[in-house]
């Protein structure tokens, strides 16, 4: 069965510092991986996705993610955090079957001034 | 939140009542989805539809029902059989054709049982 794990409930980082939000996955076949962000009482916004090719994927708002097949990980990164990046981040995976996304439990990112 | 609208934003239900959540999209997407979000549990799939007049159960379909009579609309009914309906409900849509197509989400409806 597919599963996505986000081992940290919350990540705290100071503004201007680099941030990493961790994600590991377990899917059959080739993985299709996504990151979404959610602000309070809002829907999810798509940040980036990995399909194939370059292991470093660049997305919206300066975020990027590194795909590591041997570690089955897809960590979200940003070189310099902003206070406005504070939100709930979800990692999701889909296999080569039907378009059914499996979500992690989410990681709350708190960026302090 | 793109071209997906959900209404109402907040909904209060008395025990034993059925309520219907609206989801409309103008993105011309064939696929639509309903998710339930509970704190600390991520998003769980309730129902999905890839084409008009067809839909399938997701992981937690018990106590819910849907219809897909129009491409742009996918309403969700929370029935009295759903024992713990208080949650944040999210509707999404996507292109059909490959597992790499991202889903677009609406702003959500927060349902509270009184």
CSV table of C-alpha atoms in Angstrom, one decimal, chain A:
chain,number,residue,atom,x,y,z
A,1,UNK,CA,0.0,0.0,0.0
A,2,UNK,CA,1.1,3.5,-0.7
A,3,UNK,CA,2.1,5.7,2.2
A,4,UNK,CA,3.8,9.0,2.9
A,5,UNK,CA,5.5,10.0,6.1
A,6,UNK,CA,6.3,13.4,7.4
A,7,UNK,CA,8.2,12.7,10.5
A,8,UNK,CA,8.1,16.2,12.0
A,9,UNK,CA,4.9,17.7,13.2
A,10,UNK,CA,6.5,21.2,13.4
A,11,UNK,CA,9.7,22.8,12.1
A,12,UNK,CA,10.9,26.0,13.6
A,13,UNK,CA,13.4,28.2,11.7
A,14,UNK,CA,14.6,31.8,11.9
A,15,UNK,CA,13.9,34.2,9.1
A,16,UNK,CA,16.8,34.2,6.6
A,17,UNK,CA,17.9,30.7,7.5
A,18,UNK,CA,17.6,27.7,5.2
A,19,UNK,CA,14.7,25.4,5.9
A,20,UNK,CA,14.0,21.7,5.2
A,21,UNK,CA,10.7,19.9,5.6
A,22,UNK,CA,11.1,16.1,5.4
A,23,UNK,CA,9.1,13.6,3.5
A,24,UNK,CA,9.6,9.9,2.8
A,25,UNK,CA,7.4,7.7,0.6
A,26,UNK,CA,6.4,4.1,-0.1
A,27,UNK,CA,4.8,3.5,-3.5
A,28,UNK,CA,4.8,0.8,-6.0
A,29,UNK,CA,6.3,1.5,-9.4
A,30,UNK,CA,7.6,4.9,-10.3
A,31,UNK,CA,6.7,7.6,-7.8
A,32,UNK,CA,5.0,10.9,-8.6
A,33,UNK,CA,5.6,13.2,-5.7
A,34,UNK,CA,4.0,16.5,-4.8
A,35,UNK,CA,4.3,19.3,-2.3
A,36,UNK,CA,1.4,21.5,-1.3
A,37,UNK,CA,1.1,24.4,1.2
A,38,UNK,CA,-2.0,25.3,3.2
A,39,UNK,CA,-2.6,28.6,4.9
A,40,UNK,CA,-5.1,28.8,7.8
A,41,UNK,CA,-8.7,28.0,6.8
A,42,UNK,CA,-7.7,27.8,3.1
A,43,UNK,CA,-7.4,25.1,0.5
A,44,UNK,CA,-4.1,23.6,-0.6
A,45,UNK,CA,-1.9,25.3,-3.0
A,46,UNK,CA,0.4,23.4,-5.3
A,47,UNK,CA,4.1,24.1,-4.9
A,48,UNK,CA,6.0,21.6,-7.0
A,49,UNK,CA,6.1,18.0,-8.3
A,50,UNK,CA,8.6,15.3,-9.3
A,51,UNK,CA,7.8,13.2,-12.3
A,52,UNK,CA,11.1,12.1,-13.7
A,53,UNK,CA,14.5,13.5,-14.6
A,54,UNK,CA,16.5,15.9,-12.6
A,55,UNK,CA,16.4,15.0,-8.9
A,56,UNK,CA,16.2,18.7,-7.9
A,57,UNK,CA,12.8,20.2,-8.6
A,58,UNK,CA,12.2,23.9,-8.4
A,59,UNK,CA,8.8,25.3,-7.6
A,60,UNK,CA,6.8,28.3,-6.5
A,61,UNK,CA,7.9,31.0,-4.0
A,62,UNK,CA,11.6,29.9,-4.1
A,63,UNK,CA,10.9,26.4,-2.9
A,64,UNK,CA,12.7,23.4,-4.2
A,65,UNK,CA,12.7,19.7,-3.4
A,66,UNK,CA,15.3,16.9,-3.7
A,67,UNK,CA,14.2,13.5,-4.9
A,68,UNK,CA,16.4,10.7,-3.5
A,69,UNK,CA,15.4,7.3,-4.8
A,70,UNK,CA,17.7,5.2,-2.7
A,71,UNK,CA,16.4,6.9,0.5
A,72,UNK,CA,12.8,7.1,-0.8
A,73,UNK,CA,12.8,10.8,0.2
A,74,UNK,CA,11.5,14.0,-1.2
A,75,UNK,CA,12.5,16.8,1.2
A,76,UNK,CA,11.3,20.3,0.6
A,77,UNK,CA,13.9,23.1,0.9
A,78,UNK,CA,14.3,26.8,0.7
A,79,UNK,CA,17.6,28.6,1.0
A,80,UNK,CA,16.3,31.6,3.0
A,81,UNK,CA,13.0,31.4,4.9
A,82,UNK,CA,10.5,34.2,5.1
A,83,UNK,CA,8.0,34.8,7.9
A,84,UNK,CA,5.3,34.5,5.3
A,85,UNK,CA,6.4,30.9,4.6
A,86,UNK,CA,4.8,30.0,7.9
A,87,UNK,CA,2.0,27.5,7.0
A,88,UNK,CA,1.1,23.8,6.9
A,89,UNK,CA,3.0,21.8,4.3
A,90,UNK,CA,1.8,18.5,2.9
A,91,UNK,CA,3.8,15.9,0.9
A,92,UNK,CA,1.8,13.6,-1.4
A,93,UNK,CA,2.5,10.6,-3.6
A,94,UNK,CA,0.7,9.0,-6.5
A,95,UNK,CA,1.6,5.7,-8.2
A,96,UNK,CA,1.2,4.9,-11.9
A,97,UNK,CA,-2.4,3.6,-11.4
A,98,UNK,CA,-5.3,5.8,-10.9
A,99,UNK,CA,-4.8,9.5,-9.9
A,100,UNK,CA,-5.2,8.8,-6.2
A,101,UNK,CA,-3.0,11.0,-4.1
A,102,UNK,CA,-1.9,9.8,-0.7
A,103,UNK,CA,-1.0,12.6,1.7
A,104,UNK,CA,1.3,12.8,4.6
A,105,UNK,CA,0.0,14.1,7.9
A,106,UNK,CA,1.5,17.5,7.3
A,107,UNK,CA,4.3,19.6,8.9
A,108,UNK,CA,3.7,23.0,10.4
A,109,UNK,CA,6.5,25.4,9.5
A,110,UNK,CA,7.0,28.3,11.8
A,111,UNK,CA,9.4,31.0,10.7
A,112,UNK,CA,10.3,33.5,13.4
A,113,UNK,CA,11.4,37.1,12.7
